[in-house]
PDB file of C-alpha atoms in Angstrom:
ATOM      1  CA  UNK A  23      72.425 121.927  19.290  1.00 63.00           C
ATOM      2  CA  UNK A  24      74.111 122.785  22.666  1.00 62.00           C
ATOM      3  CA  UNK A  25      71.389 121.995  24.810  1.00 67.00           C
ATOM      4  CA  UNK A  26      71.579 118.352  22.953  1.00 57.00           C
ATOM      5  CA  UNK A  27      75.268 117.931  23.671  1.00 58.00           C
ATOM      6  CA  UNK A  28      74.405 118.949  27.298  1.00 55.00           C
ATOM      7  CA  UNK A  29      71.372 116.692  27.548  1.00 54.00           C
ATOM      8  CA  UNK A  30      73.850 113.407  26.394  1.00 53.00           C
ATOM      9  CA  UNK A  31      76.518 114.743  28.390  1.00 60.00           C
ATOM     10  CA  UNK A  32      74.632 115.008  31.355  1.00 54.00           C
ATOM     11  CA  UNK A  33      72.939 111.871  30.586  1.00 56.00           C
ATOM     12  CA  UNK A  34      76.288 109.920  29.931  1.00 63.00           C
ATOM     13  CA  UNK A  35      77.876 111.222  33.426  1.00 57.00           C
ATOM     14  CA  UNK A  36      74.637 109.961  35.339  1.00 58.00           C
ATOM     15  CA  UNK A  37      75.088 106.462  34.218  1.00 55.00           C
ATOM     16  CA  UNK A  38      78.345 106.253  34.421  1.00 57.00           C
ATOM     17  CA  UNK A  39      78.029 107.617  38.214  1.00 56.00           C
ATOM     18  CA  UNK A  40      75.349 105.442  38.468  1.00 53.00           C
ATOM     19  CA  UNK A  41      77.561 101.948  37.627  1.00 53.00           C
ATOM     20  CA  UNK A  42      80.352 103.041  39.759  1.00 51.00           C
ATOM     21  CA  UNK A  43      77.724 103.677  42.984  1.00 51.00           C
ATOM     22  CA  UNK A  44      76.542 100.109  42.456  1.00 48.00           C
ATOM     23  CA  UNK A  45      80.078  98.917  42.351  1.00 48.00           C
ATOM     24  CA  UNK A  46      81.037 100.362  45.345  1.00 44.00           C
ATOM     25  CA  UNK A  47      78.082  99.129  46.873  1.00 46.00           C
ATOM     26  CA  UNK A  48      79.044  95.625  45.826  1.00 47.00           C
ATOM     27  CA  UNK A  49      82.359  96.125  47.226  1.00 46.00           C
ATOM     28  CA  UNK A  50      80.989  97.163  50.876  1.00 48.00           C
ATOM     29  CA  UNK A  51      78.719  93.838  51.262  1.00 48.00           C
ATOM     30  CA  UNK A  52      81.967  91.977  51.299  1.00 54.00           C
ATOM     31  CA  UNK A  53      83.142  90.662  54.471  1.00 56.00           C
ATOM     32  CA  UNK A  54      86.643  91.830  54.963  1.00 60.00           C
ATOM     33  CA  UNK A  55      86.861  90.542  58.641  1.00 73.00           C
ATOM     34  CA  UNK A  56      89.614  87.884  59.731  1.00 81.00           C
ATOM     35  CA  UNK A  57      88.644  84.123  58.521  1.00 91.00           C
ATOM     36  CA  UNK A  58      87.615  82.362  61.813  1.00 95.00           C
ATOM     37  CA  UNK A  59      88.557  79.152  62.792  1.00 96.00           C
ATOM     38  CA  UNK A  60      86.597  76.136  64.694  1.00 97.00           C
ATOM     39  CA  UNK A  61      87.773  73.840  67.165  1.00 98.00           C
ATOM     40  CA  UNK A  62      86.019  70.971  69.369  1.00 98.00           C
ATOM     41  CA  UNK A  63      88.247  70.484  72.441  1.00 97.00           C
ATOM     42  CA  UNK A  64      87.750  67.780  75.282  1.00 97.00           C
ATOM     43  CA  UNK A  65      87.804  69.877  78.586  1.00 98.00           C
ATOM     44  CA  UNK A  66      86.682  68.307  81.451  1.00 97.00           C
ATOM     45  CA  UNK A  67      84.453  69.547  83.789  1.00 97.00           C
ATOM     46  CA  UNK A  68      81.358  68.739  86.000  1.00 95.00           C
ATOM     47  CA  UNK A  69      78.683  71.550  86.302  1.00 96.00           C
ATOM     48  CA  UNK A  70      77.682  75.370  85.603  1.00 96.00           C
ATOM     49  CA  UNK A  71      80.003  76.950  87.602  1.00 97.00           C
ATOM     50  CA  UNK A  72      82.594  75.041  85.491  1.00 97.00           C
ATOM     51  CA  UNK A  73      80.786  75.945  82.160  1.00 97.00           C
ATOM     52  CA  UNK A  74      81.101  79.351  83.210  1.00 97.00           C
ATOM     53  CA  UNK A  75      84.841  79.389  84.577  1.00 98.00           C
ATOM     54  CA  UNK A  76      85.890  77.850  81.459  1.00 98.00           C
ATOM     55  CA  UNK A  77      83.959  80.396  78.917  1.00 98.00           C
ATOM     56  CA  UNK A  78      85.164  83.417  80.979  1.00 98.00           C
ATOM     57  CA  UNK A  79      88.996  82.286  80.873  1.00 98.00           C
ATOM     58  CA  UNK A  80      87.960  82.522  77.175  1.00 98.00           C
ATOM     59  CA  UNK A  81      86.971  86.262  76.930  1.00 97.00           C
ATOM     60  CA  UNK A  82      90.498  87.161  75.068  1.00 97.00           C
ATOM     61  CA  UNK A  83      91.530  88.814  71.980  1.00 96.00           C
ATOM     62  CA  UNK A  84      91.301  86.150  69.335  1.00 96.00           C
ATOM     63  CA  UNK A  85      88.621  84.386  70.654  1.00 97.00           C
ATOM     64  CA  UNK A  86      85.111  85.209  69.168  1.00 96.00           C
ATOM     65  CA  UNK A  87      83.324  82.720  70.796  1.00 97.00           C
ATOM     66  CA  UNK A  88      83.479  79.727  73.793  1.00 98.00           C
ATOM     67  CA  UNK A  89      80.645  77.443  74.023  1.00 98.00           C
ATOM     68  CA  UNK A  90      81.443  74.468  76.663  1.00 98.00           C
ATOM     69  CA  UNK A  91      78.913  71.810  76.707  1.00 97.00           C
ATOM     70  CA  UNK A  92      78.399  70.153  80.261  1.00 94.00           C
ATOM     71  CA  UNK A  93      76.842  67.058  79.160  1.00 96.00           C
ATOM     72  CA  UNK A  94      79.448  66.343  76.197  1.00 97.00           C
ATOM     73  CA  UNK A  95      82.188  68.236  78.064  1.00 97.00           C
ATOM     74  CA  UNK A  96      83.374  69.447  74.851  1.00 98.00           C
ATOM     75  CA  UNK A  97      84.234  73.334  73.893  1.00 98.00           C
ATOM     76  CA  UNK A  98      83.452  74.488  71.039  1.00 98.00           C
ATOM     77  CA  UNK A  99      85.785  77.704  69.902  1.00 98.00           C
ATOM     78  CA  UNK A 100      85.655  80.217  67.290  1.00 97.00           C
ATOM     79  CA  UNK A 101      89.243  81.808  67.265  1.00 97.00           C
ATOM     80  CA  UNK A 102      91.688  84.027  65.021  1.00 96.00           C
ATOM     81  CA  UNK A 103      94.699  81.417  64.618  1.00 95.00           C
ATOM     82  CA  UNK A 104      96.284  84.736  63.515  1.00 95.00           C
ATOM     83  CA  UNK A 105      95.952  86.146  66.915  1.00 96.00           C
ATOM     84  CA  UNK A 106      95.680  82.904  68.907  1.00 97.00           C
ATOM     85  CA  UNK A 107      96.848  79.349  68.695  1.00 97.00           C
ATOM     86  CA  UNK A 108      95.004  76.386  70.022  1.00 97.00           C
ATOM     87  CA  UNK A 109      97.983  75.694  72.080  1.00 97.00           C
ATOM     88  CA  UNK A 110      97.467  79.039  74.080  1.00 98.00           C
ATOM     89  CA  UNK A 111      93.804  78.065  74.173  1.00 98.00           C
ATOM     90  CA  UNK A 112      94.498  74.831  76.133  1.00 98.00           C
ATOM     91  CA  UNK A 113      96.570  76.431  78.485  1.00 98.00           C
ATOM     92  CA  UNK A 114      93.891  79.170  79.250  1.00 98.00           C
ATOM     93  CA  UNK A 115      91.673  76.666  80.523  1.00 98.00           C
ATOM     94  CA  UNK A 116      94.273  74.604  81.807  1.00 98.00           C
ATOM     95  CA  UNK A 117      95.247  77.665  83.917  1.00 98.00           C
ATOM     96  CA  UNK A 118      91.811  77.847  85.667  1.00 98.00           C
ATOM     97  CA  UNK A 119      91.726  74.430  86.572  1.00 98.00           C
ATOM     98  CA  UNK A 120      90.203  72.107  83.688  1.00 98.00           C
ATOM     99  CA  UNK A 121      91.774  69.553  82.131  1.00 98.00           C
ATOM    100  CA  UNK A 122      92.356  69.307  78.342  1.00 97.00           C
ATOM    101  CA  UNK A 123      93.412  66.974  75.838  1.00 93.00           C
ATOM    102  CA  UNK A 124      96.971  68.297  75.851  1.00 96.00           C
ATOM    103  CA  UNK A 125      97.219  70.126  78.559  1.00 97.00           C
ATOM    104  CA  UNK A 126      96.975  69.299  82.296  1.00 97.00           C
ATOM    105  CA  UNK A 127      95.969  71.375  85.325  1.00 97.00           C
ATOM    106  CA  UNK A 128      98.231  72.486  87.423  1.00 97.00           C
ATOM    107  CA  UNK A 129      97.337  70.476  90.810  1.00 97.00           C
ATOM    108  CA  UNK A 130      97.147  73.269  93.142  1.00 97.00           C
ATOM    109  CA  UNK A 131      94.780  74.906  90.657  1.00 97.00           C
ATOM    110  CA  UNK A 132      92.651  71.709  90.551  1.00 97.00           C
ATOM    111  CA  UNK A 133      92.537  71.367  94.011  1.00 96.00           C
ATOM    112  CA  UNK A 134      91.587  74.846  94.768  1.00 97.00           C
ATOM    113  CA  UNK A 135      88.521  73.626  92.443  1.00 97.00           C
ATOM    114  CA  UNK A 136      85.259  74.004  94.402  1.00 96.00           C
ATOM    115  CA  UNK A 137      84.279  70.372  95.601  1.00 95.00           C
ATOM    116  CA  UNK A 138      81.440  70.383  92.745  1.00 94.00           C
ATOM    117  CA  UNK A 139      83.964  71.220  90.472  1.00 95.00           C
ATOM    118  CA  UNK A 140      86.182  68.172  91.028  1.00 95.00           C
ATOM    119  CA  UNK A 141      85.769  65.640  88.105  1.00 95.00           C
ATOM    120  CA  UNK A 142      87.414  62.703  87.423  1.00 93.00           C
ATOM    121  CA  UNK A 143      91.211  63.328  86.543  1.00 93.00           C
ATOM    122  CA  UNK A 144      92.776  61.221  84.167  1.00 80.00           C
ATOM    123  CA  UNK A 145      95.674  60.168  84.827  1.00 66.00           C
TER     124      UNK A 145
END
């Protein structure tokens, strides 16, 4: 009789241990990270060395990724808005020399451009 109560003991504290395990395991696939947002920006620019000016300024906390297309002269961002605003964004690559939709170049920072790196200002 004891070694039956110990069999269905045993028993019952293997499946039970064997439910929780798969909850917790349901629990760890989550993804717990920080929600990222997307944003298409207008930057202008004219050529690689821009494309890679403008992606480096990028390489801050906040900012998971910077893709600037040379052809659409549009960046594509992947950002924290918890960490970084879009506003702050702007003026990163403002700060380096690119014009964006809101904000503008400083012209001594355009002008120290190199001459390939010159596009069209708006005015």
């Amino acid at each position: 009789m004891k070694t039956v109560k110990l069999f269905f003991t045993v028993a019952i504290l293997l499946v039970t241990g064997s439910f929780a395990n798969a909850q917790d395991a349901k629990y760890h696939l989550r993804d717990f990270g920080p929600k990222l947002t997307t944003a298409s920006i207008k930057v202008y620019g004219e050529c690689g060395s821009c494309k890679h000016r403008i992606q480096n300024a990028l390489q801050v906390e906040g900012i998971k990724t910077a893709h600037w297309d040379e052809n659409t002269e549009f960046l594509t961002v992947q950002y924290n808005d918890k960490v970084i605003k879009l506003d702050k964004i702007q003026s990163l690559v403002a700060a380096v020399g690119h014009d964006t939709e809101k904000v503008k170049a400083s012209d001594v920072v355009y002008n120290a451009l190199p001459d390939c790196c010159r596009y069209p200002r708006k005015s």
